[in-house]
Coordinates of C-alpha atoms in Angstrom, one line a residue:
Chain A
X606 CA 43.5 -83.6 -35.8
X607 CA 40.8 -82.7 -38.1
X608 CA 39.0 -79.6 -38.3
X609 CA 36.0 -81.5 -36.9
X610 CA 37.9 -82.9 -33.8
X611 CA 39.3 -79.3 -33.2
X612 CA 35.8 -78.0 -33.4
X613 CA 34.5 -80.7 -31.0
X614 CA 37.3 -80.0 -28.7
X615 CA 36.3 -76.1 -28.8
X616 CA 32.8 -77.2 -28.0
X617 CA 33.8 -79.4 -25.0
X618 CA 35.9 -76.5 -23.8
X619 CA 33.2 -73.9 -24.3
X620 CA 30.8 -76.7 -22.1
X621 CA 33.4 -76.6 -19.2
X622 CA 33.4 -72.9 -19.1
X623 CA 29.2 -73.0 -19.2
X624 CA 29.6 -75.6 -16.2
X625 CA 31.7 -73.3 -14.3
X626 CA 29.3 -70.2 -14.5
X627 CA 26.2 -72.5 -13.7
X628 CA 27.7 -74.3 -10.7
X629 CA 30.3 -71.6 -9.5
X630 CA 29.3 -68.1 -10.3
X631 CA 25.4 -68.6 -10.8
X632 CA 23.6 -68.1 -7.0
X633 CA 21.6 -70.9 -5.5
X634 CA 17.9 -70.2 -5.9
X635 CA 16.1 -69.1 -2.7
X636 CA 13.0 -71.2 -3.3
X637 CA 14.0 -74.1 -5.2
X638 CA 17.8 -74.6 -4.2
X639 CA 20.4 -76.5 -6.1
X640 CA 17.8 -78.2 -8.7
X641 CA 17.2 -74.9 -10.2
X642 CA 20.4 -74.8 -11.9
X643 CA 18.9 -77.4 -14.4
X644 CA 17.4 -74.3 -15.8
X645 CA 20.7 -73.2 -17.7
X646 CA 21.0 -76.5 -19.6
X647 CA 17.2 -77.0 -20.0
X648 CA 16.3 -73.9 -21.5
X649 CA 19.3 -73.5 -23.6
X650 CA 19.3 -77.0 -25.4
X651 CA 15.3 -76.0 -26.4
X652 CA 16.8 -73.0 -28.0
X653 CA 19.5 -74.8 -29.7
X654 CA 16.9 -77.2 -30.5
X655 CA 14.5 -74.5 -32.1
X656 CA 17.5 -73.2 -34.0
X657 CA 18.5 -76.7 -35.6
X658 CA 14.6 -77.2 -36.5
X659 CA 14.7 -73.4 -38.6
X660 CA 18.0 -75.0 -40.4
X661 CA 15.8 -78.2 -41.5
X662 CA 12.8 -75.1 -42.4
X663 CA 15.5 -73.2 -44.1
X664 CA 16.9 -76.3 -45.7
X665 CA 13.5 -77.7 -46.9
X666 CA 12.3 -74.4 -48.5
X667 CA 15.8 -74.2 -50.3
X668 CA 15.5 -77.7 -51.4
X669 CA 11.9 -77.3 -52.6
X670 CA 12.7 -73.8 -54.6
X671 CA 16.1 -74.9 -56.2
X672 CA 16.4 -78.4 -55.5
X673 CA 19.8 -77.8 -53.9
X674 CA 21.6 -80.9 -52.5
X675 CA 23.5 -78.8 -49.9
X676 CA 20.3 -77.6 -48.5
X677 CA 18.9 -80.9 -48.3
X678 CA 22.2 -82.5 -46.4
X679 CA 22.1 -79.5 -44.1
X680 CA 18.5 -79.9 -43.3
X681 CA 19.0 -83.5 -42.4
X682 CA 21.7 -82.9 -40.2
X683 CA 19.7 -80.1 -38.5
X684 CA 17.0 -82.6 -37.9
X685 CA 19.1 -85.4 -36.1
X686 CA 20.8 -82.7 -33.9
X687 CA 17.4 -81.2 -33.1
X688 CA 16.2 -84.5 -31.9
X689 CA 19.3 -84.8 -29.5
X690 CA 18.8 -81.5 -28.0
X691 CA 14.9 -81.9 -27.8
X692 CA 15.7 -85.5 -25.9
X693 CA 18.3 -83.3 -23.4
X694 CA 15.4 -80.7 -23.0
X695 CA 12.4 -83.3 -22.5
X696 CA 14.7 -85.5 -19.9
X697 CA 16.0 -82.5 -18.0
X698 CA 12.8 -80.8 -17.8
X699 CA 11.1 -84.4 -16.2
X700 CA 14.1 -84.8 -13.8
X701 CA 13.5 -81.1 -12.7
X702 CA 9.8 -81.2 -12.3
X703 CA 9.9 -84.3 -10.1
X704 CA 11.1 -82.4 -7.0
X705 CA 9.4 -79.2 -7.9
X706 CA 5.7 -80.4 -9.0
X707 CA 6.2 -83.8 -7.4
X708 CA 5.6 -85.9 -10.8
X709 CA 7.8 -86.4 -13.8
X710 CA 5.1 -85.7 -16.4
X711 CA 2.1 -84.0 -17.0
X712 CA -0.1 -83.3 -20.0
X713 CA 0.9 -79.5 -20.0
X714 CA 0.6 -77.7 -23.4
X715 CA 4.1 -77.1 -23.0
X716 CA 5.4 -80.4 -22.6
X717 CA 2.9 -82.2 -24.7
X718 CA 4.0 -79.7 -27.5
X719 CA 7.4 -80.3 -26.8
X720 CA 7.0 -84.3 -27.1
X721 CA 4.8 -83.8 -30.3
X722 CA 8.0 -81.4 -31.6
X723 CA 10.1 -84.8 -31.0
X724 CA 7.9 -87.1 -32.5
X725 CA 7.4 -84.9 -35.8
X726 CA 11.6 -84.7 -36.3
X727 CA 11.8 -88.5 -35.1
X728 CA 9.2 -89.1 -38.1
X729 CA 11.3 -87.0 -40.1
X730 CA 14.3 -88.7 -39.5
X731 CA 12.7 -92.2 -40.4
X732 CA 11.2 -91.0 -43.6
X733 CA 14.8 -90.7 -44.4
X734 CA 16.1 -93.5 -43.2
X735 CA 13.3 -95.9 -44.6
X736 CA 12.6 -94.0 -47.9
X737 CA 15.0 -94.8 -50.7
X738 CA 17.5 -92.1 -51.0
X739 CA 16.6 -89.7 -53.8
X740 CA 14.4 -87.1 -54.9
X741 CA 11.2 -88.0 -53.9
X742 CA 12.2 -88.7 -50.3
X743 CA 13.9 -85.4 -50.0
X744 CA 10.8 -83.3 -51.0
X745 CA 8.7 -85.5 -49.1
X746 CA 11.1 -84.6 -46.0
X747 CA 11.0 -81.4 -46.6
X748 CA 7.5 -81.1 -46.7
X749 CA 7.6 -82.7 -43.4
X750 CA 10.5 -80.2 -41.9
X751 CA 8.3 -77.1 -43.2
X752 CA 5.2 -77.9 -41.6
X753 CA 6.8 -79.5 -38.7
X754 CA 8.4 -76.0 -37.8
X755 CA 4.8 -74.7 -36.9
X756 CA 5.0 -77.0 -33.9
X757 CA 8.1 -75.0 -32.9
X758 CA 5.7 -71.8 -32.8
X759 CA 3.1 -73.9 -30.6
X760 CA 5.8 -75.1 -28.2
X761 CA 7.3 -71.2 -27.6
X762 CA 3.9 -69.5 -27.4
X763 CA 2.3 -72.4 -25.6
X764 CA 2.8 -70.7 -22.0
X765 CA 1.3 -67.4 -23.0
X766 CA -1.8 -68.9 -25.2
X767 CA -2.9 -71.9 -22.5
X768 CA -2.7 -72.0 -18.8
X769 CA 0.3 -74.3 -18.3
X770 CA 2.2 -75.6 -15.4
X771 CA 5.2 -74.9 -17.2
X772 CA 6.2 -71.3 -16.1
X773 CA 6.3 -68.6 -18.6
X774 CA 9.2 -66.9 -20.1
X775 CA 11.6 -65.6 -17.2
X776 CA 14.6 -64.2 -19.2
X777 CA 12.4 -61.6 -21.4
X778 CA 10.1 -61.0 -18.5
X779 CA 13.1 -59.8 -16.4
X780 CA 12.4 -62.3 -13.6
X781 CA 16.0 -63.3 -13.1
X782 CA 18.9 -61.3 -11.2
X783 CA 21.7 -60.3 -13.1
X784 CA 24.2 -63.2 -12.0
X785 CA 21.7 -65.6 -13.3
X786 CA 21.0 -64.0 -16.2
X787 CA 24.8 -63.8 -17.0
X788 CA 25.1 -67.9 -16.4
X789 CA 22.0 -68.4 -18.7
X790 CA 23.4 -66.3 -21.5
X791 CA 27.2 -67.6 -21.4
X792 CA 25.3 -71.3 -21.3
X793 CA 23.1 -70.4 -24.0
X794 CA 26.1 -69.2 -26.3
X795 CA 28.1 -72.3 -25.5
X796 CA 24.9 -74.5 -26.0
X797 CA 24.6 -72.8 -29.8
X798 CA 28.1 -73.3 -30.4
X799 CA 28.0 -76.8 -29.6
X800 CA 25.0 -77.2 -31.8
X801 CA 26.4 -75.5 -34.6
X802 CA 29.6 -77.8 -34.5
X803 CA 27.4 -80.9 -34.0
X804 CA 25.3 -79.9 -37.6
X805 CA 28.9 -79.1 -39.1
X806 CA 30.1 -82.8 -38.3
X807 CA 26.8 -84.5 -39.3
X808 CA 26.7 -82.4 -42.5
X809 CA 30.1 -84.0 -43.3
X810 CA 28.8 -87.2 -42.3
X811 CA 25.6 -86.7 -44.8
X812 CA 28.3 -85.7 -47.5
X813 CA 30.4 -89.3 -47.2
X814 CA 27.3 -91.2 -47.1
X815 CA 26.0 -89.8 -50.2
X816 CA 29.7 -90.4 -51.8
X817 CA 29.5 -93.5 -50.5
X818 CA 25.8 -94.3 -52.0
X819 CA 27.0 -92.7 -55.5
X820 CA 30.1 -95.3 -55.6
X821 CA 28.1 -98.0 -54.9
X822 CA 25.5 -97.2 -57.9
X823 CA 26.9 -99.2 -60.9
X824 CA 27.9 -96.7 -64.0
X825 CA 25.1 -97.0 -66.7
X826 CA 26.3 -99.3 -69.6
X827 CA 26.3 -97.9 -72.8
X828 CA 26.0 -100.1 -75.8
X829 CA 27.9 -99.1 -79.1
X830 CA 24.1 -98.2 -80.8
X831 CA 23.3 -96.0 -77.6
X832 CA 26.5 -94.5 -77.8
X833 CA 25.9 -93.6 -81.6
X834 CA 22.2 -92.3 -80.8
X835 CA 23.7 -90.1 -78.1
X836 CA 26.1 -88.8 -80.6
Chain B
X1107 CA 21.0 -82.5 -5.4
X1108 CA 20.3 -86.2 -6.6
X1109 CA 17.9 -84.7 -9.4
X1110 CA 20.5 -82.0 -10.5
X1111 CA 23.3 -84.6 -10.7
X1112 CA 21.0 -87.1 -12.6
X1113 CA 20.0 -84.6 -14.9
X1114 CA 23.4 -83.0 -16.2
X1115 CA 24.6 -87.0 -16.2
X1116 CA 22.2 -87.6 -18.7
X1117 CA 23.1 -84.5 -20.5
X1118 CA 26.2 -85.1 -20.8
X1119 CA 25.9 -88.5 -21.6
X1120 CA 23.8 -87.6 -24.5
X1121 CA 25.7 -84.6 -25.9
X1122 CA 29.2 -86.1 -25.0
X1123 CA 27.8 -89.6 -26.5
X1124 CA 26.6 -88.0 -29.8
X1125 CA 29.6 -86.0 -30.3
X1126 CA 32.0 -88.8 -29.8
X1127 CA 29.8 -91.4 -32.2
X1128 CA 29.6 -88.5 -34.9
X1129 CA 33.3 -88.3 -34.7
X1130 CA 34.0 -91.9 -35.1
X1131 CA 31.7 -92.3 -37.9
X1132 CA 33.3 -89.5 -39.9
X1133 CA 36.7 -91.2 -39.1
X1134 CA 35.0 -94.4 -40.4
X1135 CA 33.5 -93.0 -43.4
X1136 CA 36.5 -91.4 -44.6
X1137 CA 39.0 -94.2 -44.1
X1138 CA 36.5 -96.5 -46.3
X1139 CA 36.8 -93.7 -48.8

C-alpha cells in the first residue's frame, strides 16, 4: 500500500467519524428537522473549496514571482480539488434549498457568486487542458487563479454586503447550540484533511504527468558543428 | 428525509468517486513509468 493509499484510507476513516457526529451526535433541528444536517458538510465543503483556491492563489503568485514548477503544480492540484468541493457545496445547497425555500435555485448573491466561482476555476482547468503545456499557459493560468480568488471574497461577504435569501454566518454569530458546534468543527477538520489528501494525490498525478510529457519530447539532435560551437 | 439522503448520497458519490479515480490514476501513471 502506497503512502497515498494510506492517506486516502485515513481520510475515509475521518469522514466516517464525521458522519457519526453528524447523524448520531448532533441534535435534530427543531425548525427544519433532519434536513438541517446537510449544513455540516455543505459549509465544510465550501470552506475546503476556499482553502483549495487559496492554494491556487499562493501557487500562482509563487509561480509568477520565481517561475517555480512546484508552485504551478500545486496550483493545478488546488484548482481541480477546489472545483470538486464547490460542486458538492452547490448541489448540497440546492437539495437543502428545495424543502426550505421551495425551490432548488434562486439568483441570490451568495448562490450566484458561488456559481461564478465554479465557472472561474472550471475555466482555469480548461486553460490548463487546452493550452500547450509550458511557460505561457502556466503564466496565464496563474493570472486567472490570482484574480479568480477575488470571487472567494465576494462569495464570503455576499451575505453581509447584500440582502440575500441565503442565511448569514451562523457559526461566528454564536447561533448554534454547543452540540451542533462540536459536530460542525469535527466535520470541518475531517473535510479539510480529506481536501489536503486529495490535493497531495493530485499533486503526485501532476508530477507523473509532467514526467511523461518530458519523456515524450524527443531530445534535441546536436550535430558535430553545433557541438563544436557550444564548446 | 429524502432530501437529506439525496444530498449525502451525492456528496459521497462525488468525493468518494474522485478519491478512488485519483488513486487509480496514480497507479496507472506509475505503472507506465
